[in-house]
PDB file of C-alpha atoms in Angstrom:
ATOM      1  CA  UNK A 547     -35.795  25.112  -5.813  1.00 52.00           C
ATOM      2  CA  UNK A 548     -32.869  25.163  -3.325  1.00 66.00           C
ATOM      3  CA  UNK A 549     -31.827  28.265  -3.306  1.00 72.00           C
ATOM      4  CA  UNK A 550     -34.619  31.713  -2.507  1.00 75.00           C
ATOM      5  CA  UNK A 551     -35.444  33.304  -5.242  1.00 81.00           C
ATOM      6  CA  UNK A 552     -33.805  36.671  -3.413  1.00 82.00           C
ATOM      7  CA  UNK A 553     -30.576  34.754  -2.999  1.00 77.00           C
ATOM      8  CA  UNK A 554     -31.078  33.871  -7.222  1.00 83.00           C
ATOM      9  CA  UNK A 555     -31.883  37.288  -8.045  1.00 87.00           C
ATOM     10  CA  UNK A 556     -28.970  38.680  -6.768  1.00 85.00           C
ATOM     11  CA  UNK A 557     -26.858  36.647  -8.276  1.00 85.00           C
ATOM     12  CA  UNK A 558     -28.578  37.727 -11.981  1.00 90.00           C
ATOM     13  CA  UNK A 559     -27.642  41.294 -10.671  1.00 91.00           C
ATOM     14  CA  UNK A 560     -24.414  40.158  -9.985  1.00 88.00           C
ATOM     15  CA  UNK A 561     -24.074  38.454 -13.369  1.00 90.00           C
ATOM     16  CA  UNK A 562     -25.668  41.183 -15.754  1.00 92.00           C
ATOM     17  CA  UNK A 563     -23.378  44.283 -13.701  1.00 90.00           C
ATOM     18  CA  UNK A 564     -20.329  41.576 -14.460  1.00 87.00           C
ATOM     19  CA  UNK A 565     -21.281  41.214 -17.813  1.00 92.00           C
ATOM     20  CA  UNK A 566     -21.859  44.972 -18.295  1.00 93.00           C
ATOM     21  CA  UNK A 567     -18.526  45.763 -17.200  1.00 88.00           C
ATOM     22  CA  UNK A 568     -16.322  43.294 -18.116  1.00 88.00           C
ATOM     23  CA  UNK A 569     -17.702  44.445 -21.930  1.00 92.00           C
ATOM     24  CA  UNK A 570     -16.894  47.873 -20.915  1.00 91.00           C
ATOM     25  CA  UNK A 571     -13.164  46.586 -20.487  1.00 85.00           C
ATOM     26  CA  UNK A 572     -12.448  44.531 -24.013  1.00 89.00           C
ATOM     27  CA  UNK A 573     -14.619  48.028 -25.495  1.00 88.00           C
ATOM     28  CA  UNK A 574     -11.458  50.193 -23.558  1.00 84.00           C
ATOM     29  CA  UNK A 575      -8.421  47.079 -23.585  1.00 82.00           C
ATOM     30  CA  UNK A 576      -8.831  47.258 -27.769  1.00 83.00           C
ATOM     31  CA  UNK A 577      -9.531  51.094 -28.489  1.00 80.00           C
ATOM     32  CA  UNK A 578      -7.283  52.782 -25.900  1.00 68.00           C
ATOM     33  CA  UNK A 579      -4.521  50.031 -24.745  1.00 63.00           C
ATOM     34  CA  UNK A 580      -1.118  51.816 -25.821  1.00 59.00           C
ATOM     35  CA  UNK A 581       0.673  49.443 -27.968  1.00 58.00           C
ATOM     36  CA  UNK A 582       3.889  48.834 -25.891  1.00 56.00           C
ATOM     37  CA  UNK A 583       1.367  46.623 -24.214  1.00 62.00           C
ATOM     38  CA  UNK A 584       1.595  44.185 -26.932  1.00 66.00           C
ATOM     39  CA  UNK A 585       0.764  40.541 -26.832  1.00 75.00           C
ATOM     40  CA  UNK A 586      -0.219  41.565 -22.765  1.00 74.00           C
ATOM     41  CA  UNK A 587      -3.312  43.047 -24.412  1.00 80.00           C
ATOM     42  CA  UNK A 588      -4.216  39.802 -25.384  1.00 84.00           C
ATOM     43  CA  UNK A 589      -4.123  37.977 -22.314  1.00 83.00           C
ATOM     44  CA  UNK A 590      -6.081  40.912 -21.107  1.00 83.00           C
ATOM     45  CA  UNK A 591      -8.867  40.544 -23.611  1.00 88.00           C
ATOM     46  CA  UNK A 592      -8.298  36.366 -22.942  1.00 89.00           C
ATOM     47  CA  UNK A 593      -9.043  36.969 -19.046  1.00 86.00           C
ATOM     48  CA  UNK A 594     -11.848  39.543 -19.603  1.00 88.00           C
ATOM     49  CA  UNK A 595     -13.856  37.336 -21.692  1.00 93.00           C
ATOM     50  CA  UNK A 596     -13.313  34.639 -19.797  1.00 92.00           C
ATOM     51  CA  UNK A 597     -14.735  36.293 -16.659  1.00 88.00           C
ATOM     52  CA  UNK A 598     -17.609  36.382 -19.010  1.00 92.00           C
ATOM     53  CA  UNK A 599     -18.238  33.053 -20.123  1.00 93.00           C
ATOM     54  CA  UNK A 600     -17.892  32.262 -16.506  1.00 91.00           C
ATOM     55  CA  UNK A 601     -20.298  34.707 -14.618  1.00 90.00           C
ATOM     56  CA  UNK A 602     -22.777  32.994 -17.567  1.00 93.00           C
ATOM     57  CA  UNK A 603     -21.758  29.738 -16.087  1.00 93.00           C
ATOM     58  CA  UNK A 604     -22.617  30.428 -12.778  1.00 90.00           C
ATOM     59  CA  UNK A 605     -25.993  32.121 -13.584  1.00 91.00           C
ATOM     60  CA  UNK A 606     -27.197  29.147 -15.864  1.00 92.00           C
ATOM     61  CA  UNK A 607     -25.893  26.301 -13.467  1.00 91.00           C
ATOM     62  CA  UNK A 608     -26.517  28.465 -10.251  1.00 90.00           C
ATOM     63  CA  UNK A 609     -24.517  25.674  -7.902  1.00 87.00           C
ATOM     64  CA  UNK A 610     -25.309  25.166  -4.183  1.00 83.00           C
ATOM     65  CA  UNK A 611     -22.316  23.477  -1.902  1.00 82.00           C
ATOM     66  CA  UNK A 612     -23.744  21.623   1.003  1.00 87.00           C
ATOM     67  CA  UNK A 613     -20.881  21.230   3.205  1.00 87.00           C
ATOM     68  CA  UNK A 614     -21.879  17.898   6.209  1.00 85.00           C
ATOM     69  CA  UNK A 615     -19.138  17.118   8.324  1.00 81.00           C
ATOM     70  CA  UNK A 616     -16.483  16.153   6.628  1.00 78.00           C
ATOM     71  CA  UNK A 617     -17.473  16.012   3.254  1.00 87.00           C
ATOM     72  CA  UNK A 618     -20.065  17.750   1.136  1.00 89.00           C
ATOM     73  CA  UNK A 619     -21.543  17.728  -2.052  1.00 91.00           C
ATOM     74  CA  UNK A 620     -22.603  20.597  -5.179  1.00 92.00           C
ATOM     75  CA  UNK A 621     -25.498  20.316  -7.594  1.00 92.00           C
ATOM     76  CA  UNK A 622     -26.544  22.953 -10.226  1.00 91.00           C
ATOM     77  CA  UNK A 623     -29.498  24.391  -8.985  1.00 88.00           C
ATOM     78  CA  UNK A 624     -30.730  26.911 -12.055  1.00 86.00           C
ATOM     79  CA  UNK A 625     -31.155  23.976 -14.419  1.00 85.00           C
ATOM     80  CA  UNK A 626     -35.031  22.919 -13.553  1.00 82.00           C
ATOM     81  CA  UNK A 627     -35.895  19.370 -14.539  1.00 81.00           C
ATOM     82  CA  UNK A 628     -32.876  17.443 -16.395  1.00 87.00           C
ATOM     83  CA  UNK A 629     -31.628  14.407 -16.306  1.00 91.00           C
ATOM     84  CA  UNK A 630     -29.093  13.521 -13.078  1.00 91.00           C
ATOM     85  CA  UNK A 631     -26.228  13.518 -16.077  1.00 92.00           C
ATOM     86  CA  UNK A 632     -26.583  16.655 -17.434  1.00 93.00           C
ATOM     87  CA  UNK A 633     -26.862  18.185 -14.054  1.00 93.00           C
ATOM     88  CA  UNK A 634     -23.532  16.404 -12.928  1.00 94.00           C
ATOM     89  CA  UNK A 635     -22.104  17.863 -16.503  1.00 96.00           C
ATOM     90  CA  UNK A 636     -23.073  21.318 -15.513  1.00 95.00           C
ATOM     91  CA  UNK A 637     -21.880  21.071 -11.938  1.00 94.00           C
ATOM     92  CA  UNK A 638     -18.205  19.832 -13.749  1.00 96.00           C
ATOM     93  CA  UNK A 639     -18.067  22.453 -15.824  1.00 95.00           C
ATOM     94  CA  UNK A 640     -18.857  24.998 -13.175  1.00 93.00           C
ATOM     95  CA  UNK A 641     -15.986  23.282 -11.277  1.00 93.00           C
ATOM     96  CA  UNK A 642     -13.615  22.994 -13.763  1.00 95.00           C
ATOM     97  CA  UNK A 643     -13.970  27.223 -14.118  1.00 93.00           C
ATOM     98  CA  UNK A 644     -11.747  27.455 -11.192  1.00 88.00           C
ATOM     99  CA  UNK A 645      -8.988  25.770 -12.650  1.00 92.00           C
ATOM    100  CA  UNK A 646      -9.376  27.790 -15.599  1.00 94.00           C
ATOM    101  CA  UNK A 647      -9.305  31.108 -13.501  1.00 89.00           C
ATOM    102  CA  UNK A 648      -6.046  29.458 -11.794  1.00 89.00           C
ATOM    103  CA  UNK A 649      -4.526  28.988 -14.933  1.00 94.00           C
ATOM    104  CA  UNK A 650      -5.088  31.938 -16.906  1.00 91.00           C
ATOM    105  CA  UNK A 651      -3.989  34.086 -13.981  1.00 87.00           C
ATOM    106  CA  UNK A 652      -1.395  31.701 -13.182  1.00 90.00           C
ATOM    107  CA  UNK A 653      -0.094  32.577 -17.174  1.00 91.00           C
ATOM    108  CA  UNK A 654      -0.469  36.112 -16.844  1.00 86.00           C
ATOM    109  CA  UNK A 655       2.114  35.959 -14.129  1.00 87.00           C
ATOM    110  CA  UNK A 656       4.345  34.306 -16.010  1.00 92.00           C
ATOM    111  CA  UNK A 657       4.008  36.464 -19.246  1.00 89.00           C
ATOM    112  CA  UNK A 658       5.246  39.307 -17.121  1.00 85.00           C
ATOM    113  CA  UNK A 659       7.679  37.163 -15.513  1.00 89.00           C
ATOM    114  CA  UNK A 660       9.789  36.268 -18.883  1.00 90.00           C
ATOM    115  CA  UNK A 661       8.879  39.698 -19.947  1.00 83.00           C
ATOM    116  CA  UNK A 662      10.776  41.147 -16.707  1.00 83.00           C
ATOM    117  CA  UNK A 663      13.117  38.602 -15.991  1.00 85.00           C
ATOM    118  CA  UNK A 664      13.272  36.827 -18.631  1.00 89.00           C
ATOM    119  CA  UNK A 665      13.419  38.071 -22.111  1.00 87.00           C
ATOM    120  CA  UNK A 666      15.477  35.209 -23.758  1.00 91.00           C
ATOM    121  CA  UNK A 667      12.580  33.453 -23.188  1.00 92.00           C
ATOM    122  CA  UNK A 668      10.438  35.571 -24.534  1.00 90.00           C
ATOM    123  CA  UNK A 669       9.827  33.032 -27.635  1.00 91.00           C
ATOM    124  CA  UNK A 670       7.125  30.997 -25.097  1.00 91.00           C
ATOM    125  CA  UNK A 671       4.533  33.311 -26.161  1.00 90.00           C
ATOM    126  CA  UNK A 672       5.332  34.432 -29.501  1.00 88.00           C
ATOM    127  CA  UNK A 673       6.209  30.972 -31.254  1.00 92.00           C
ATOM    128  CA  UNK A 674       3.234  29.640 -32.733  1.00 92.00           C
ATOM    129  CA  UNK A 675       4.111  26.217 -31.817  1.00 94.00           C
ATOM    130  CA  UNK A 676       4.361  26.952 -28.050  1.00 93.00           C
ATOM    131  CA  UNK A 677       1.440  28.865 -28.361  1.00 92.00           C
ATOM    132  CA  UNK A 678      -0.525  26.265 -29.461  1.00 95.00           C
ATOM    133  CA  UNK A 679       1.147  24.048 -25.865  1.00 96.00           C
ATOM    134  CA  UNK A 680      -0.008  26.503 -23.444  1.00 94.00           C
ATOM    135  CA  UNK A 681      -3.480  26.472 -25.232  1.00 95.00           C
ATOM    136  CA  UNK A 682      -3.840  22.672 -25.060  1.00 97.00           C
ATOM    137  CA  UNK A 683      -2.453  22.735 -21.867  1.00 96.00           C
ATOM    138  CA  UNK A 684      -5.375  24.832 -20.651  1.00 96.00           C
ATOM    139  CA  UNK A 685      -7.848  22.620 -22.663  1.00 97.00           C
ATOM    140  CA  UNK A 686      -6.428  19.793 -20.485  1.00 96.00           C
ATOM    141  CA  UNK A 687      -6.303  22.021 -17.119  1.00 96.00           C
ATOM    142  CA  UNK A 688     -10.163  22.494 -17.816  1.00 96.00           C
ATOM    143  CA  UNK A 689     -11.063  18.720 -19.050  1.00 97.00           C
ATOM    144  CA  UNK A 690      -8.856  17.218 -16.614  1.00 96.00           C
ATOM    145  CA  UNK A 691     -10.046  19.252 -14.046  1.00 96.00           C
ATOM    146  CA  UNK A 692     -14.174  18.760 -14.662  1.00 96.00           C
ATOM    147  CA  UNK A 693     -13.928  14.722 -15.545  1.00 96.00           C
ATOM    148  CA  UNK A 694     -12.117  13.836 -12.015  1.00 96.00           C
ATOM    149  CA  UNK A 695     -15.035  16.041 -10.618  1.00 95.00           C
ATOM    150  CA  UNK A 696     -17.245  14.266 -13.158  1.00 96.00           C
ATOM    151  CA  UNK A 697     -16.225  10.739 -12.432  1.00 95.00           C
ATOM    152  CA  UNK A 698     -14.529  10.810  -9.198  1.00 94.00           C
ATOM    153  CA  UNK A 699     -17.149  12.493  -7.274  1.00 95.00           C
ATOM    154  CA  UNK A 700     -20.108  11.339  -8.865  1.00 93.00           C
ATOM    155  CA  UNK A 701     -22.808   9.796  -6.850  1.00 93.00           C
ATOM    156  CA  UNK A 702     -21.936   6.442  -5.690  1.00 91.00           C
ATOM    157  CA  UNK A 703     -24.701   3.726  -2.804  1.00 91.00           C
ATOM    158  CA  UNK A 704     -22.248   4.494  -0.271  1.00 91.00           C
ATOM    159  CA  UNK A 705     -23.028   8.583  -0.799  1.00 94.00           C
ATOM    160  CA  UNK A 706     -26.574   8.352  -1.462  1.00 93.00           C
ATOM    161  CA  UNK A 707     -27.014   6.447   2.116  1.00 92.00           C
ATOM    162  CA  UNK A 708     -24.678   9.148   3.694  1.00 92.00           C
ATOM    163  CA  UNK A 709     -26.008  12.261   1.669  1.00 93.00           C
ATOM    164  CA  UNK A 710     -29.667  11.284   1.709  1.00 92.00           C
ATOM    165  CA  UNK A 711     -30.615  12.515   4.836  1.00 91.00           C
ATOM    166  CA  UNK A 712     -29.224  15.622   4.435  1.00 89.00           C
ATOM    167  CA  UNK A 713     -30.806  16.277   0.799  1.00 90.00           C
ATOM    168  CA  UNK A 714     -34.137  15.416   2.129  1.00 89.00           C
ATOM    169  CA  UNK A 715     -34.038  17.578   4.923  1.00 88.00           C
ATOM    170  CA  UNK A 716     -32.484  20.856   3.765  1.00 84.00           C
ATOM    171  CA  UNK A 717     -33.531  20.873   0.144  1.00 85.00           C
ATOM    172  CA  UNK A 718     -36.615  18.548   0.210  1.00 85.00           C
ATOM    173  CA  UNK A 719     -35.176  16.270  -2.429  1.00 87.00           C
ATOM    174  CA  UNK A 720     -34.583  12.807  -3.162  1.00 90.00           C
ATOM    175  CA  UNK A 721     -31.356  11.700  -3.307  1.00 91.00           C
ATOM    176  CA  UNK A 722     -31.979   9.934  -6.799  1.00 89.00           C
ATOM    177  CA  UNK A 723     -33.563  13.096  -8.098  1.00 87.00           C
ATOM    178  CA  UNK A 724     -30.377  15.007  -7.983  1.00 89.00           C
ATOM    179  CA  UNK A 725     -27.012  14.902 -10.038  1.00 91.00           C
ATOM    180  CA  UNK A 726     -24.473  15.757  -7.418  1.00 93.00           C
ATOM    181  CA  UNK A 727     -20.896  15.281  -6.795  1.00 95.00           C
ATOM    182  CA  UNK A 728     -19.337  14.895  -3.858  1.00 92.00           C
ATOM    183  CA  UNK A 729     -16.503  13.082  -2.545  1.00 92.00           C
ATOM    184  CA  UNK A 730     -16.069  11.139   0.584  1.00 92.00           C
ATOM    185  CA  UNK A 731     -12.773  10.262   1.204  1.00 90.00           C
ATOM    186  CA  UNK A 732     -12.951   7.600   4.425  1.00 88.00           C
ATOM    187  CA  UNK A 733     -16.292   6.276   5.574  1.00 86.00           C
ATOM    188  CA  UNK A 734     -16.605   3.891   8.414  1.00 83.00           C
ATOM    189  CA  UNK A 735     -12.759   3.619   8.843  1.00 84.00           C
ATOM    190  CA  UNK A 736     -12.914   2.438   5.174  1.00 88.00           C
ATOM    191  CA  UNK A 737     -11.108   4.602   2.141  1.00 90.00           C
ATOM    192  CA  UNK A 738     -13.134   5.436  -0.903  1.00 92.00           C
ATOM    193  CA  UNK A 739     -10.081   5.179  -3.235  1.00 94.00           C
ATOM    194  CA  UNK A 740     -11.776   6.866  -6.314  1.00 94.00           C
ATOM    195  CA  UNK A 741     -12.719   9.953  -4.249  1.00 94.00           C
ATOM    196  CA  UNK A 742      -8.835  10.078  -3.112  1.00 94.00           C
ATOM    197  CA  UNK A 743      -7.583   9.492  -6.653  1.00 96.00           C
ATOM    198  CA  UNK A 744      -9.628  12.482  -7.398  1.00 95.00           C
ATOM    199  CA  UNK A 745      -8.392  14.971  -4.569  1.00 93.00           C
ATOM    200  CA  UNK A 746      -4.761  13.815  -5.701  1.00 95.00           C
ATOM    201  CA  UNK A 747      -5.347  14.873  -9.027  1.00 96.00           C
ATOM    202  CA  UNK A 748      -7.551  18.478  -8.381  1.00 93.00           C
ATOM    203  CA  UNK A 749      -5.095  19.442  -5.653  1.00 93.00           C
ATOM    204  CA  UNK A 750      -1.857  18.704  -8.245  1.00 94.00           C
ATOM    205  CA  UNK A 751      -3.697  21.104 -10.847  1.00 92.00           C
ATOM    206  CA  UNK A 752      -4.263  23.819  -8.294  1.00 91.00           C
ATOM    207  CA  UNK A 753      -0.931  23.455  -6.774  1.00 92.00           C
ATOM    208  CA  UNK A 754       0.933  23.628  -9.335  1.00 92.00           C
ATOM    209  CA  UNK A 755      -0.686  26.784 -10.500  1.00 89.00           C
ATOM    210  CA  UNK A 756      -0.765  28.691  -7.520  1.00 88.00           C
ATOM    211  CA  UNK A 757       2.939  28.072  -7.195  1.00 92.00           C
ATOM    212  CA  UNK A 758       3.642  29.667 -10.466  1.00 92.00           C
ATOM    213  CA  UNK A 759       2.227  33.035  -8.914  1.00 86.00           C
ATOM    214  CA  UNK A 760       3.732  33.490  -6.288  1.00 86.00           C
ATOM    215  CA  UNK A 761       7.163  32.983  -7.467  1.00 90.00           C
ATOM    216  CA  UNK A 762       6.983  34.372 -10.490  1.00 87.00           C
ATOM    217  CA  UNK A 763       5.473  37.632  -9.104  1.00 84.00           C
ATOM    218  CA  UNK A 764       8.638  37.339  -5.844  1.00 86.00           C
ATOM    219  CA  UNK A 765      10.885  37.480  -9.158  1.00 87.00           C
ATOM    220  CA  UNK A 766       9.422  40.198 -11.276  1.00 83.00           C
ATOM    221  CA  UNK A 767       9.284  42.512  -7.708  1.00 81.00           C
ATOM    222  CA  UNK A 768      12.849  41.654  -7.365  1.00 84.00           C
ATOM    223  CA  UNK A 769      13.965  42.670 -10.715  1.00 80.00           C
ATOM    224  CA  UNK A 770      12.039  45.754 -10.666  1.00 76.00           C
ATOM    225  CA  UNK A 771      13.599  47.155  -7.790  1.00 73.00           C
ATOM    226  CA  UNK A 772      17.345  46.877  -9.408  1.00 72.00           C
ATOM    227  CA  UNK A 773      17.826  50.194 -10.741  1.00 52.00           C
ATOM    228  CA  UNK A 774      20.039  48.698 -13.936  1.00 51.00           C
ATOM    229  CA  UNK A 775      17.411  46.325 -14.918  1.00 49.00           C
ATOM    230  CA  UNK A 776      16.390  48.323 -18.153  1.00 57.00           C
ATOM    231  CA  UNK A 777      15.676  51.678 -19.499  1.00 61.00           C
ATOM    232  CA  UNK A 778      13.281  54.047 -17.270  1.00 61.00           C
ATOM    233  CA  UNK A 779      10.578  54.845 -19.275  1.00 56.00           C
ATOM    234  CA  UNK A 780      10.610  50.565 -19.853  1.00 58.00           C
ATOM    235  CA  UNK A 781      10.765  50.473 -16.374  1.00 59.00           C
ATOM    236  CA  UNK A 782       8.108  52.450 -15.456  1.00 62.00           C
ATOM    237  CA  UNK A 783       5.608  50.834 -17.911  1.00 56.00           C
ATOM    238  CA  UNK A 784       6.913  47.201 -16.413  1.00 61.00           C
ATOM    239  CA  UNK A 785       5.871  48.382 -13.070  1.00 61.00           C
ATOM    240  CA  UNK A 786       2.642  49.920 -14.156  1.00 61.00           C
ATOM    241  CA  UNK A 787       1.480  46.466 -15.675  1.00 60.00           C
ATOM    242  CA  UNK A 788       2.813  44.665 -12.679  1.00 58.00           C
ATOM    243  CA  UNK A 789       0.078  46.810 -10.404  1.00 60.00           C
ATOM    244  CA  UNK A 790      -2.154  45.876 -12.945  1.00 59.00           C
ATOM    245  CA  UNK A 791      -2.040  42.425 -12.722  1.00 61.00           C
ATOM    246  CA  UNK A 792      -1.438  41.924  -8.828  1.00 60.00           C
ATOM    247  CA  UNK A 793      -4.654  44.714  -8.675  1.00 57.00           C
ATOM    248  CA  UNK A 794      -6.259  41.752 -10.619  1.00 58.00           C
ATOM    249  CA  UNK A 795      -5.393  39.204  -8.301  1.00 58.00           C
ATOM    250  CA  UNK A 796      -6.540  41.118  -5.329  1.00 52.00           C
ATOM    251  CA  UNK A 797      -9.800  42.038  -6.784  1.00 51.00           C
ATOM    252  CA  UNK A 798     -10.212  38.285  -7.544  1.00 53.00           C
ATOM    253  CA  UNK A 799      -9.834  37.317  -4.339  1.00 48.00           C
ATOM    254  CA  UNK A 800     -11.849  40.627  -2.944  1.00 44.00           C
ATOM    255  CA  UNK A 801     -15.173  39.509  -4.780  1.00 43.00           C
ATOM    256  CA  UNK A 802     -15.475  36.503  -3.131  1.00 43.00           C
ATOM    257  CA  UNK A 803     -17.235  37.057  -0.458  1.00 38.00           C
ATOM    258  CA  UNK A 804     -18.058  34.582   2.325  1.00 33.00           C
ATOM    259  CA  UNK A 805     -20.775  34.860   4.927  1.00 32.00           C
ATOM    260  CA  UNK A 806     -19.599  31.850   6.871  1.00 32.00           C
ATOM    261  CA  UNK A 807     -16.632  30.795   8.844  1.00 33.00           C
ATOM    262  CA  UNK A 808     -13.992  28.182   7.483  1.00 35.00           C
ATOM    263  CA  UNK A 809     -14.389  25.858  11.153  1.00 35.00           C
ATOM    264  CA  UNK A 810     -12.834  22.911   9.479  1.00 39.00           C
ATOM    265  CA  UNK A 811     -10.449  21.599   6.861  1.00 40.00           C
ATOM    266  CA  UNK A 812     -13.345  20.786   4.894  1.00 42.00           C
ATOM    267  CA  UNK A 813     -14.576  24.209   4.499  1.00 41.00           C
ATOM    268  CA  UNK A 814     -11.410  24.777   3.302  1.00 39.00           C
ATOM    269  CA  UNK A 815     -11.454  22.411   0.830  1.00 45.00           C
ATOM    270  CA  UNK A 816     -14.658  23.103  -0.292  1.00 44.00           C
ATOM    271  CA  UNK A 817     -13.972  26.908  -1.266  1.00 41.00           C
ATOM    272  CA  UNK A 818     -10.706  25.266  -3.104  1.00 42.00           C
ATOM    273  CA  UNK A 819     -12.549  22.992  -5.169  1.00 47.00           C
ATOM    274  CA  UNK A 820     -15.646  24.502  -6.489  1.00 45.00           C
ATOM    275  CA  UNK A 821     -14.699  27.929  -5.709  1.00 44.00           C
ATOM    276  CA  UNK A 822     -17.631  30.435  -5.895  1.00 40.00           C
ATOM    277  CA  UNK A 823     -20.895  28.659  -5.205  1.00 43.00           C
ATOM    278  CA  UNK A 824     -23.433  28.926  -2.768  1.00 41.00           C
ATOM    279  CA  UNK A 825     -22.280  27.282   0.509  1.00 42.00           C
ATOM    280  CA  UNK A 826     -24.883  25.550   3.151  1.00 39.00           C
ATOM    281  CA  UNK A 827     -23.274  24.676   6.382  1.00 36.00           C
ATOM    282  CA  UNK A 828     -25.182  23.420   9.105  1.00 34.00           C
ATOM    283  CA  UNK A 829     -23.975  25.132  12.756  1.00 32.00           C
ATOM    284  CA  UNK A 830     -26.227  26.925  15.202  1.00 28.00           C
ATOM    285  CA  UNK A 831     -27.593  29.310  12.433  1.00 30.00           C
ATOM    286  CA  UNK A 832     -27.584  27.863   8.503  1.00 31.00           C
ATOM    287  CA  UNK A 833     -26.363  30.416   6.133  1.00 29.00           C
ATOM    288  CA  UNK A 834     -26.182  30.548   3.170  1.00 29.00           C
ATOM    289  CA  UNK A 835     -23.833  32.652   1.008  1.00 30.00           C
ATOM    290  CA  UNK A 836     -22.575  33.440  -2.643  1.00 29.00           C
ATOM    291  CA  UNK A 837     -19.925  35.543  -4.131  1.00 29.00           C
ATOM    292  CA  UNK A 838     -18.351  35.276  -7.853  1.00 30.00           C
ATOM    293  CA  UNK A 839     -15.468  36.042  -9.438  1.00 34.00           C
ATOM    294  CA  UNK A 840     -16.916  37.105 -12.677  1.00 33.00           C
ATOM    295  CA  UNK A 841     -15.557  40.661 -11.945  1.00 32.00           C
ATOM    296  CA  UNK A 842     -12.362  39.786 -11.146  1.00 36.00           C
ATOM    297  CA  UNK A 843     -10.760  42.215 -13.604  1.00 34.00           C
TER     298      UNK A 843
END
């Protein structure tokens, strides 16, 4: 449809190699993870088969960003013939996948970060109560996260006149025949409040996530290098998990892999937002690239 069926086939190669070794992990993270590891083997197991769900995601939605001047807008490519809803739905919940990447990872920081630096605190993860918080808190992240793309973004007369063009020409499409989103944020000097609304909300949910890494991980590096801070065998295995999970941020960000150059704010944005996808820019030569993060572990 949009995308070659080269540039779709890797992607299933991508997907089935993710899928093959992210099962290799939970096979290894429940039959040989030493036990000091404790509830940490959890979030392991949480992370690895939710790199899972997500390269399935991506291979059953297969998204395409087409990034136009200053905006741009995704559609899920790899569903055939639906209705413009359920594509929209599909595009959301591809979407809303980053935020739930951000905020597992974002958690996994700050597991090690009470376990470190905190241990009064401790009671966070192992209360059931609180438990049950940071697990509706990620149901929110996620349905907060794919309705503003839902609703926000959704197609709208103003962005079918300025989209149309584009989805005719590049992807030999009909505007009407696709369920995209894509925001536009000022038109003809005029602000498309909704669309703003929207970026307000996505860019408080990834915000406030990525600023739990950071500082939490600047803290646990901190503690570790005080020579008092605990026992050294304790020590040792603190630091060992704490290469663990910054390997696992690295090779996060080390997947994605971008055959394009980020000329403009919006590019920018667009890698923040849907994270992942396809990306069409129009310069001197189109391109068109993918990378996942379903092996991110």
């Amino acid at each position: 449809m949009a995308l070659s069926a080269a540039h779709m086939n890797a992607v299933y190669c991508i997907t089935a190699v993710s899928l093959a070794v992210n099962s290799i992990l939970i096979f290894f993270i429940c039959k040989h993870t030493v036990a000091e590891f404790g509830r940490y083997k959890r979030l392991m197991l949480i992370f690895t088969v939710f790199n899972i769900a997500y390269s399935i995601v991506q291979a059953v939605t297969m998204p395409a960003i087409h990034v136009y001047e200053m905006s741009f807008f995704v559609f899920a490519c790899g569903l055939g013939v639906v209705p413009n809803a359920v594509n929209r739905f599909a595009t959301a919940v591809f979407c809303s996948t980053f935020a739930q990447s951000l905020y597992l990872l974002a958690l996994h920081f700050l597991y090690r970060y009470i376990q470190v630096v905190r241990p009064r605190a401790r009671f966070l993860f192992e209360s059931p109560s609180y438990v049950a918080m940071l697990v509706a808190l990620y149901v929110f992240v996620a349905a907060d996260y794919g309705a503003v793309c839902f609703f926000n973004f959704g197609p709208s007369s103003i962005k079918d006149v300025y989209f149309g063009d584009q989805m005719q020409m590049s992807y030999n499409l009909s505007i009407e025949e696709v369920g995209y989103l894509g925001p536009i944020y000022v038109l003809n000097s005029e602000v498309q409040w909704l669309d703003v609304l929207g970026l307000v909300n996505v860019s408080l949910v990834i915000g406030s996530t990525l600023a739990v890494i950071p500082l939490c991980g600047v803290a646990i590096s901190r503690c570790l290098h005080k020579q008092e801070v605990t026992s050294k065998k304790t020590k040792e295995l603190q630091v060992q998990m704490f290469r663990l999970l910054l390997i696992q941020l690295h090779k996060q960000k080390g997947q994605k892999q971008i055959e394009m150059k980020c000329d403009s704010m919006t590019d920018a944005v667009v890698l923040l937002l849907c994270d992942g996808a396809p990306v069409m820019r129009l310069t001197l030569n189109e391109t068109v690239s993918a990378f996942t993060h379903g092996m991110n572990t």
